[in-house]
Amino acid sequence: MTLVFASAGFAQTTATGKSETTILRGTSKAKPATHKPAPKKVVSARSAIHKTAAAQTTRKVAVHRVTTPQSLRGSRYGGFAPSAPIEPPQLDTTSPRSLAMTNVNSGESISVTYWSDGTYHRDALDKLNHFLRDVKTGEQTEMDPLLFDVLWQTMQVTGFHGTVEVLSGYRSPETNAWLASVSAGVARDSQHMNGNAMDIRLPGVPVSKIRQAARSLQMGGVGFYPRSGFVHLDTGPVRYW
């Protein structure tokens, strides 16, 4: 089987083995702003998404999580923040959120509504976890639901309503190490091992437009790979490369 994996050579995070982590999905609340509000009233992407999420089932899953201290996150993740922040767009925080995707590696397709009426849907998240599994090993993890929100909101900003092409979702440490050994463009401490990153294409939409839309959300990392024709999205610190 030929695997088509895309990755970022910078802006990644360290994953050092598995750990049992209790993940509570959909219960995050918006945190009080720690900065002065902008003159123009806009909706903060992260707070708006989390504010509308209702309680979900708590369960333990084996995932690879970052052990880097918070004080080192900025330098560890790398990337470059823009000199002047991009004004975030108005977000749709009420409509049902559906995704139609094709996995380039497995050839599988999926179409689910993963969020509606203020809550994430556990059955849909389980299907997405399997769809975005490591195709080489068959291993899967609990993907960060906010990653699906980043993708969905990016699609809204670009006006894309078709089928997303996924080049890379979750990667096990073994698969990532193998890819790093055969490609200089694969980071050995990839965000993909944390289940919070995807490399995607929106057929018919220029990658420069996808990058601009994703950056405007200010919801995580955005990697731009015009020669390979894809954009990397993750829910780590806001940074660009």
PDB file of C-alpha atoms in Angstrom:
ATOM      1  CA  MET A   1       0.000   0.000   0.000  1.00  0.00           C
ATOM      2  CA  THR A   2       1.288   3.461  -0.907  1.00  0.00           C
ATOM      3  CA  LEU A   3       0.913   5.959   1.919  1.00  0.00           C
ATOM      4  CA  VAL A   4       0.511   9.628   1.142  1.00  0.00           C
ATOM      5  CA  PHE A   5       1.527  11.495   4.275  1.00  0.00           C
ATOM      6  CA  ALA A   6       2.096  15.209   4.538  1.00  0.00           C
ATOM      7  CA  SER A   7       3.752  16.923   7.435  1.00  0.00           C
ATOM      8  CA  ALA A   8       5.238  20.106   8.815  1.00  0.00           C
ATOM      9  CA  GLY A   9       8.981  20.308   9.323  1.00  0.00           C
ATOM     10  CA  PHE A  10       8.555  23.022  11.964  1.00  0.00           C
ATOM     11  CA  ALA A  11       5.854  23.960  14.480  1.00  0.00           C
ATOM     12  CA  GLN A  12       5.467  20.554  16.065  1.00  0.00           C
ATOM     13  CA  THR A  13       5.194  19.177  19.601  1.00  0.00           C
ATOM     14  CA  THR A  14       6.913  16.377  21.472  1.00  0.00           C
ATOM     15  CA  ALA A  15       5.099  13.122  22.230  1.00  0.00           C
ATOM     16  CA  THR A  16       6.953  10.686  24.468  1.00  0.00           C
ATOM     17  CA  GLY A  17       5.026   7.456  24.583  1.00  0.00           C
ATOM     18  CA  LYS A  18       1.475   6.672  25.666  1.00  0.00           C
ATOM     19  CA  SER A  19      -0.246   7.808  28.796  1.00  0.00           C
ATOM     20  CA  GLU A  20      -3.689   7.171  30.163  1.00  0.00           C
ATOM     21  CA  THR A  21      -5.515  10.490  29.947  1.00  0.00           C
ATOM     22  CA  THR A  22      -9.072  11.260  30.957  1.00  0.00           C
ATOM     23  CA  ILE A  23     -10.555  13.455  28.262  1.00  0.00           C
ATOM     24  CA  LEU A  24     -13.756  15.384  28.846  1.00  0.00           C
ATOM     25  CA  ARG A  25     -15.206  16.394  25.521  1.00  0.00           C
ATOM     26  CA  GLY A  26     -17.492  19.327  24.999  1.00  0.00           C
ATOM     27  CA  THR A  27     -17.507  20.774  28.501  1.00  0.00           C
ATOM     28  CA  SER A  28     -15.030  23.608  28.060  1.00  0.00           C
ATOM     29  CA  LYS A  29     -16.388  27.034  28.800  1.00  0.00           C
ATOM     30  CA  ALA A  30     -15.230  30.350  27.472  1.00  0.00           C
ATOM     31  CA  LYS A  31     -12.562  31.893  29.662  1.00  0.00           C
ATOM     32  CA  PRO A  32     -12.766  35.564  30.652  1.00  0.00           C
ATOM     33  CA  ALA A  33     -10.790  37.720  28.285  1.00  0.00           C
ATOM     34  CA  THR A  34      -7.404  38.780  29.624  1.00  0.00           C
ATOM     35  CA  HIS A  35      -6.979  41.560  27.088  1.00  0.00           C
ATOM     36  CA  LYS A  36      -8.831  44.735  26.262  1.00  0.00           C
ATOM     37  CA  PRO A  37     -11.713  44.136  23.820  1.00  0.00           C
ATOM     38  CA  ALA A  38     -11.230  45.312  20.259  1.00  0.00           C
ATOM     39  CA  PRO A  39     -13.207  48.389  19.207  1.00  0.00           C
ATOM     40  CA  LYS A  40     -15.203  46.270  16.753  1.00  0.00           C
ATOM     41  CA  LYS A  41     -17.272  43.531  18.333  1.00  0.00           C
ATOM     42  CA  VAL A  42     -16.206  40.127  17.053  1.00  0.00           C
ATOM     43  CA  VAL A  43     -16.566  36.582  18.306  1.00  0.00           C
ATOM     44  CA  SER A  44     -13.448  34.885  19.639  1.00  0.00           C
ATOM     45  CA  ALA A  45     -13.066  31.643  17.716  1.00  0.00           C
ATOM     46  CA  ARG A  46     -11.926  29.421  20.572  1.00  0.00           C
ATOM     47  CA  SER A  47     -14.286  30.856  23.198  1.00  0.00           C
ATOM     48  CA  ALA A  48     -17.285  30.849  20.867  1.00  0.00           C
ATOM     49  CA  ILE A  49     -16.782  27.237  19.881  1.00  0.00           C
ATOM     50  CA  HIS A  50     -16.293  26.007  23.435  1.00  0.00           C
ATOM     51  CA  LYS A  51     -19.064  28.158  24.896  1.00  0.00           C
ATOM     52  CA  THR A  52     -21.676  26.403  22.776  1.00  0.00           C
ATOM     53  CA  ALA A  53     -20.491  22.856  23.582  1.00  0.00           C
ATOM     54  CA  ALA A  54     -22.618  20.818  26.019  1.00  0.00           C
ATOM     55  CA  ALA A  55     -21.486  18.056  28.410  1.00  0.00           C
ATOM     56  CA  GLN A  56     -20.253  14.838  26.872  1.00  0.00           C
ATOM     57  CA  THR A  57     -19.294  11.402  28.187  1.00  0.00           C
ATOM     58  CA  THR A  58     -16.000  11.236  30.055  1.00  0.00           C
ATOM     59  CA  ARG A  59     -13.829   8.280  29.138  1.00  0.00           C
ATOM     60  CA  LYS A  60     -10.230   7.158  29.291  1.00  0.00           C
ATOM     61  CA  VAL A  61      -8.322   6.617  26.096  1.00  0.00           C
ATOM     62  CA  ALA A  62      -4.681   5.922  25.330  1.00  0.00           C
ATOM     63  CA  VAL A  63      -3.287   9.031  23.699  1.00  0.00           C
ATOM     64  CA  HIS A  64       0.111  10.597  23.183  1.00  0.00           C
ATOM     65  CA  ARG A  65       0.220  13.921  24.989  1.00  0.00           C
ATOM     66  CA  VAL A  66       2.744  16.695  25.348  1.00  0.00           C
ATOM     67  CA  THR A  67       4.902  16.768  28.459  1.00  0.00           C
ATOM     68  CA  THR A  68       6.654  20.025  27.601  1.00  0.00           C
ATOM     69  CA  PRO A  69       6.178  22.672  30.331  1.00  0.00           C
ATOM     70  CA  GLN A  70       3.830  25.510  29.447  1.00  0.00           C
ATOM     71  CA  SER A  71       6.663  28.022  29.683  1.00  0.00           C
ATOM     72  CA  LEU A  72       8.454  26.240  26.840  1.00  0.00           C
ATOM     73  CA  ARG A  73       5.488  25.713  24.544  1.00  0.00           C
ATOM     74  CA  GLY A  74       6.141  28.736  22.334  1.00  0.00           C
ATOM     75  CA  SER A  75       9.734  27.906  21.510  1.00  0.00           C
ATOM     76  CA  ARG A  76       9.052  24.180  21.398  1.00  0.00           C
ATOM     77  CA  TYR A  77       6.247  24.458  18.875  1.00  0.00           C
ATOM     78  CA  GLY A  78       8.163  26.897  16.717  1.00  0.00           C
ATOM     79  CA  GLY A  79       6.398  28.669  13.870  1.00  0.00           C
ATOM     80  CA  PHE A  80       6.010  32.369  13.334  1.00  0.00           C
ATOM     81  CA  ALA A  81       3.262  34.651  14.576  1.00  0.00           C
ATOM     82  CA  PRO A  82       2.306  37.513  12.218  1.00  0.00           C
ATOM     83  CA  SER A  83       3.550  40.994  13.064  1.00  0.00           C
ATOM     84  CA  ALA A  84      -0.026  42.277  12.884  1.00  0.00           C
ATOM     85  CA  PRO A  85      -2.872  39.906  13.822  1.00  0.00           C
ATOM     86  CA  ILE A  86      -5.460  39.086  11.192  1.00  0.00           C
ATOM     87  CA  GLU A  87      -8.921  40.295  12.132  1.00  0.00           C
ATOM     88  CA  PRO A  88     -11.004  37.202  12.955  1.00  0.00           C
ATOM     89  CA  PRO A  89     -14.206  36.662  10.979  1.00  0.00           C
ATOM     90  CA  GLN A  90     -17.694  36.463  12.422  1.00  0.00           C
ATOM     91  CA  LEU A  91     -18.286  32.821  13.299  1.00  0.00           C
ATOM     92  CA  ASP A  92     -21.348  30.654  12.888  1.00  0.00           C
ATOM     93  CA  THR A  93     -21.771  29.122  16.355  1.00  0.00           C
ATOM     94  CA  THR A  94     -25.316  27.785  15.986  1.00  0.00           C
ATOM     95  CA  SER A  95     -25.632  25.819  12.729  1.00  0.00           C
ATOM     96  CA  PRO A  96     -25.111  22.030  12.732  1.00  0.00           C
ATOM     97  CA  ARG A  97     -21.526  21.126  11.802  1.00  0.00           C
ATOM     98  CA  SER A  98     -21.119  18.389   9.220  1.00  0.00           C
ATOM     99  CA  LEU A  99     -18.034  17.099   7.443  1.00  0.00           C
ATOM    100  CA  ALA A 100     -17.671  15.044   4.275  1.00  0.00           C
ATOM    101  CA  MET A 101     -14.118  13.735   3.866  1.00  0.00           C
ATOM    102  CA  THR A 102     -12.041  11.292   1.834  1.00  0.00           C
ATOM    103  CA  ASN A 103      -8.928   9.698   3.287  1.00  0.00           C
ATOM    104  CA  VAL A 104      -6.298   9.717   0.532  1.00  0.00           C
ATOM    105  CA  ASN A 105      -4.354   6.910   2.239  1.00  0.00           C
ATOM    106  CA  SER A 106      -7.152   4.417   2.901  1.00  0.00           C
ATOM    107  CA  GLY A 107      -9.524   5.443   0.114  1.00  0.00           C
ATOM    108  CA  GLU A 108     -12.348   5.588   2.662  1.00  0.00           C
ATOM    109  CA  SER A 109     -14.984   8.311   2.784  1.00  0.00           C
ATOM    110  CA  ILE A 110     -17.104   9.615   5.629  1.00  0.00           C
ATOM    111  CA  SER A 111     -19.988  12.042   6.032  1.00  0.00           C
ATOM    112  CA  VAL A 112     -21.163  12.913   9.542  1.00  0.00           C
ATOM    113  CA  THR A 113     -22.809  15.665  11.544  1.00  0.00           C
ATOM    114  CA  TYR A 114     -20.542  15.769  14.574  1.00  0.00           C
ATOM    115  CA  TRP A 115     -22.072  18.782  16.362  1.00  0.00           C
ATOM    116  CA  SER A 116     -25.585  20.211  16.640  1.00  0.00           C
ATOM    117  CA  ASP A 117     -27.896  21.758  19.222  1.00  0.00           C
ATOM    118  CA  GLY A 118     -24.956  22.821  21.362  1.00  0.00           C
ATOM    119  CA  THR A 119     -23.290  19.426  21.715  1.00  0.00           C
ATOM    120  CA  TYR A 120     -20.745  17.130  20.107  1.00  0.00           C
ATOM    121  CA  HIS A 121     -22.096  13.716  19.135  1.00  0.00           C
ATOM    122  CA  ARG A 122     -20.160  10.815  20.605  1.00  0.00           C
ATOM    123  CA  ASP A 123     -21.043   8.351  17.856  1.00  0.00           C
ATOM    124  CA  ALA A 124     -19.869  10.762  15.152  1.00  0.00           C
ATOM    125  CA  LEU A 125     -16.612  11.479  17.003  1.00  0.00           C
ATOM    126  CA  ASP A 126     -15.957   7.741  17.262  1.00  0.00           C
ATOM    127  CA  LYS A 127     -16.419   7.386  13.506  1.00  0.00           C
ATOM    128  CA  LEU A 128     -14.057  10.295  12.872  1.00  0.00           C
ATOM    129  CA  ASN A 129     -11.450   8.769  15.217  1.00  0.00           C
ATOM    130  CA  HIS A 130     -11.518   5.575  13.167  1.00  0.00           C
ATOM    131  CA  PHE A 131     -11.528   7.408   9.843  1.00  0.00           C
ATOM    132  CA  LEU A 132      -8.436   9.416  10.823  1.00  0.00           C
ATOM    133  CA  ARG A 133      -6.562   6.417  12.243  1.00  0.00           C
ATOM    134  CA  ASP A 134      -2.973   5.551  11.386  1.00  0.00           C
ATOM    135  CA  VAL A 135      -3.531   3.519   8.219  1.00  0.00           C
ATOM    136  CA  LYS A 136      -0.109   1.880   8.415  1.00  0.00           C
ATOM    137  CA  THR A 137      -0.613   0.374  11.903  1.00  0.00           C
ATOM    138  CA  GLY A 138      -4.397   0.534  12.299  1.00  0.00           C
ATOM    139  CA  GLU A 139      -3.948   2.410  15.576  1.00  0.00           C
ATOM    140  CA  GLN A 140      -6.364   5.219  16.404  1.00  0.00           C
ATOM    141  CA  THR A 141      -6.654   7.828  19.121  1.00  0.00           C
ATOM    142  CA  GLU A 142      -9.126  10.367  20.464  1.00  0.00           C
ATOM    143  CA  MET A 143      -8.928  13.275  18.032  1.00  0.00           C
ATOM    144  CA  ASP A 144      -9.413  16.763  19.431  1.00  0.00           C
ATOM    145  CA  PRO A 145     -13.004  17.833  18.516  1.00  0.00           C
ATOM    146  CA  LEU A 146     -11.806  21.422  18.256  1.00  0.00           C
ATOM    147  CA  LEU A 147      -9.757  20.316  15.241  1.00  0.00           C
ATOM    148  CA  PHE A 148     -12.994  19.490  13.418  1.00  0.00           C
ATOM    149  CA  ASP A 149     -14.305  22.931  14.345  1.00  0.00           C
ATOM    150  CA  VAL A 150     -11.173  24.551  12.923  1.00  0.00           C
ATOM    151  CA  LEU A 151     -11.690  22.655   9.666  1.00  0.00           C
ATOM    152  CA  TRP A 152     -15.426  23.378   9.545  1.00  0.00           C
ATOM    153  CA  GLN A 153     -14.981  27.090  10.220  1.00  0.00           C
ATOM    154  CA  THR A 154     -12.196  27.250   7.616  1.00  0.00           C
ATOM    155  CA  MET A 155     -14.614  25.763   5.101  1.00  0.00           C
ATOM    156  CA  GLN A 156     -17.257  28.357   5.981  1.00  0.00           C
ATOM    157  CA  VAL A 157     -14.816  31.223   5.501  1.00  0.00           C
ATOM    158  CA  THR A 158     -13.701  29.891   2.091  1.00  0.00           C
ATOM    159  CA  GLY A 159     -17.259  29.042   1.030  1.00  0.00           C
ATOM    160  CA  PHE A 160     -16.321  25.410   0.399  1.00  0.00           C
ATOM    161  CA  HIS A 161     -19.089  22.836   0.878  1.00  0.00           C
ATOM    162  CA  GLY A 162     -17.629  19.806  -0.882  1.00  0.00           C
ATOM    163  CA  THR A 163     -15.600  16.789   0.196  1.00  0.00           C
ATOM    164  CA  VAL A 164     -12.358  17.431   2.060  1.00  0.00           C
ATOM    165  CA  GLU A 165      -9.296  15.408   1.059  1.00  0.00           C
ATOM    166  CA  VAL A 166      -7.300  14.290   4.105  1.00  0.00           C
ATOM    167  CA  LEU A 167      -3.640  13.492   3.509  1.00  0.00           C
ATOM    168  CA  SER A 168      -2.723  12.837   7.124  1.00  0.00           C
ATOM    169  CA  GLY A 169      -4.575  12.557  10.428  1.00  0.00           C
ATOM    170  CA  TYR A 170      -3.354  10.620  13.450  1.00  0.00           C
ATOM    171  CA  ARG A 171       0.131   9.073  13.324  1.00  0.00           C
ATOM    172  CA  SER A 172       1.500   6.558  15.781  1.00  0.00           C
ATOM    173  CA  PRO A 173       5.039   7.214  17.051  1.00  0.00           C
ATOM    174  CA  GLU A 174       6.224   4.209  15.016  1.00  0.00           C
ATOM    175  CA  THR A 175       4.749   5.505  11.759  1.00  0.00           C
ATOM    176  CA  ASN A 176       5.979   9.022  12.374  1.00  0.00           C
ATOM    177  CA  ALA A 177       9.501   7.764  13.093  1.00  0.00           C
ATOM    178  CA  TRP A 178       9.457   5.752   9.870  1.00  0.00           C
ATOM    179  CA  LEU A 179       8.260   8.748   7.852  1.00  0.00           C
ATOM    180  CA  ALA A 180      10.896  10.976   9.436  1.00  0.00           C
ATOM    181  CA  SER A 181      13.567   8.459   8.461  1.00  0.00           C
ATOM    182  CA  VAL A 182      12.574   8.561   4.784  1.00  0.00           C
ATOM    183  CA  SER A 183      11.593  12.225   4.455  1.00  0.00           C
ATOM    184  CA  ALA A 184      13.429  15.300   5.654  1.00  0.00           C
ATOM    185  CA  GLY A 185      10.120  17.190   5.741  1.00  0.00           C
ATOM    186  CA  VAL A 186       8.634  15.077   8.534  1.00  0.00           C
ATOM    187  CA  ALA A 187       9.212  16.259  12.094  1.00  0.00           C
ATOM    188  CA  ARG A 188      10.159  13.575  14.594  1.00  0.00           C
ATOM    189  CA  ASP A 189       7.985  15.227  17.261  1.00  0.00           C
ATOM    190  CA  SER A 190       4.924  15.788  15.083  1.00  0.00           C
ATOM    191  CA  GLN A 191       1.643  17.263  16.293  1.00  0.00           C
ATOM    192  CA  HIS A 192      -0.077  14.457  14.400  1.00  0.00           C
ATOM    193  CA  MET A 193       0.953  12.062  17.178  1.00  0.00           C
ATOM    194  CA  ASN A 194      -1.235  14.057  19.591  1.00  0.00           C
ATOM    195  CA  GLY A 195      -4.419  13.618  17.543  1.00  0.00           C
ATOM    196  CA  ASN A 196      -4.818  17.348  17.059  1.00  0.00           C
ATOM    197  CA  ALA A 197      -3.586  17.854  13.486  1.00  0.00           C
ATOM    198  CA  MET A 198      -4.696  17.195   9.917  1.00  0.00           C
ATOM    199  CA  ASP A 199      -3.195  17.908   6.513  1.00  0.00           C
ATOM    200  CA  ILE A 200      -5.991  18.744   4.107  1.00  0.00           C
ATOM    201  CA  ARG A 201      -7.004  19.915   0.655  1.00  0.00           C
ATOM    202  CA  LEU A 202     -10.250  21.587  -0.384  1.00  0.00           C
ATOM    203  CA  PRO A 203     -10.560  20.607  -4.060  1.00  0.00           C
ATOM    204  CA  GLY A 204     -10.959  23.669  -6.252  1.00  0.00           C
ATOM    205  CA  VAL A 205      -9.875  26.100  -3.521  1.00  0.00           C
ATOM    206  CA  PRO A 206      -6.357  27.576  -3.844  1.00  0.00           C
ATOM    207  CA  VAL A 207      -4.135  26.589  -0.930  1.00  0.00           C
ATOM    208  CA  SER A 208      -3.334  30.279  -0.387  1.00  0.00           C
ATOM    209  CA  LYS A 209      -7.040  30.943   0.231  1.00  0.00           C
ATOM    210  CA  ILE A 210      -7.278  28.004   2.636  1.00  0.00           C
ATOM    211  CA  ARG A 211      -4.238  29.283   4.515  1.00  0.00           C
ATOM    212  CA  GLN A 212      -5.658  32.805   4.786  1.00  0.00           C
ATOM    213  CA  ALA A 213      -9.014  31.506   6.033  1.00  0.00           C
ATOM    214  CA  ALA A 214      -7.437  29.222   8.632  1.00  0.00           C
ATOM    215  CA  ARG A 215      -5.090  31.941   9.853  1.00  0.00           C
ATOM    216  CA  SER A 216      -7.955  34.388  10.267  1.00  0.00           C
ATOM    217  CA  LEU A 217      -9.563  32.068  12.834  1.00  0.00           C
ATOM    218  CA  GLN A 218      -6.535  32.330  15.159  1.00  0.00           C
ATOM    219  CA  MET A 219      -7.427  28.934  16.607  1.00  0.00           C
ATOM    220  CA  GLY A 220      -4.121  27.083  16.232  1.00  0.00           C
ATOM    221  CA  GLY A 221      -1.228  26.318  13.923  1.00  0.00           C
ATOM    222  CA  VAL A 222      -1.417  26.696  10.146  1.00  0.00           C
ATOM    223  CA  GLY A 223       1.238  25.256   7.842  1.00  0.00           C
ATOM    224  CA  PHE A 224       1.367  26.257   4.170  1.00  0.00           C
ATOM    225  CA  TYR A 225       2.696  23.805   1.560  1.00  0.00           C
ATOM    226  CA  PRO A 226       1.896  25.222  -1.889  1.00  0.00           C
ATOM    227  CA  ARG A 227       4.187  22.854  -3.830  1.00  0.00           C
ATOM    228  CA  SER A 228       2.476  19.823  -2.338  1.00  0.00           C
ATOM    229  CA  GLY A 229      -0.908  21.515  -2.520  1.00  0.00           C
ATOM    230  CA  PHE A 230      -2.079  21.161   1.082  1.00  0.00           C
ATOM    231  CA  VAL A 231      -2.496  23.046   4.347  1.00  0.00           C
ATOM    232  CA  HIS A 232      -1.674  21.739   7.821  1.00  0.00           C
ATOM    233  CA  LEU A 233      -4.191  22.554  10.577  1.00  0.00           C
ATOM    234  CA  ASP A 234      -3.706  21.897  14.290  1.00  0.00           C
ATOM    235  CA  THR A 235      -5.066  23.055  17.639  1.00  0.00           C
ATOM    236  CA  GLY A 236      -1.737  23.933  19.191  1.00  0.00           C
ATOM    237  CA  PRO A 237      -0.604  27.499  19.952  1.00  0.00           C
ATOM    238  CA  VAL A 238      -1.388  30.078  17.280  1.00  0.00           C
ATOM    239  CA  ARG A 239       1.566  30.157  14.866  1.00  0.00           C
ATOM    240  CA  TYR A 240       2.181  30.041  11.127  1.00  0.00           C
ATOM    241  CA  TRP A 241       4.792  28.688   8.749  1.00  0.00           C
TER     242      TRP A 241
END
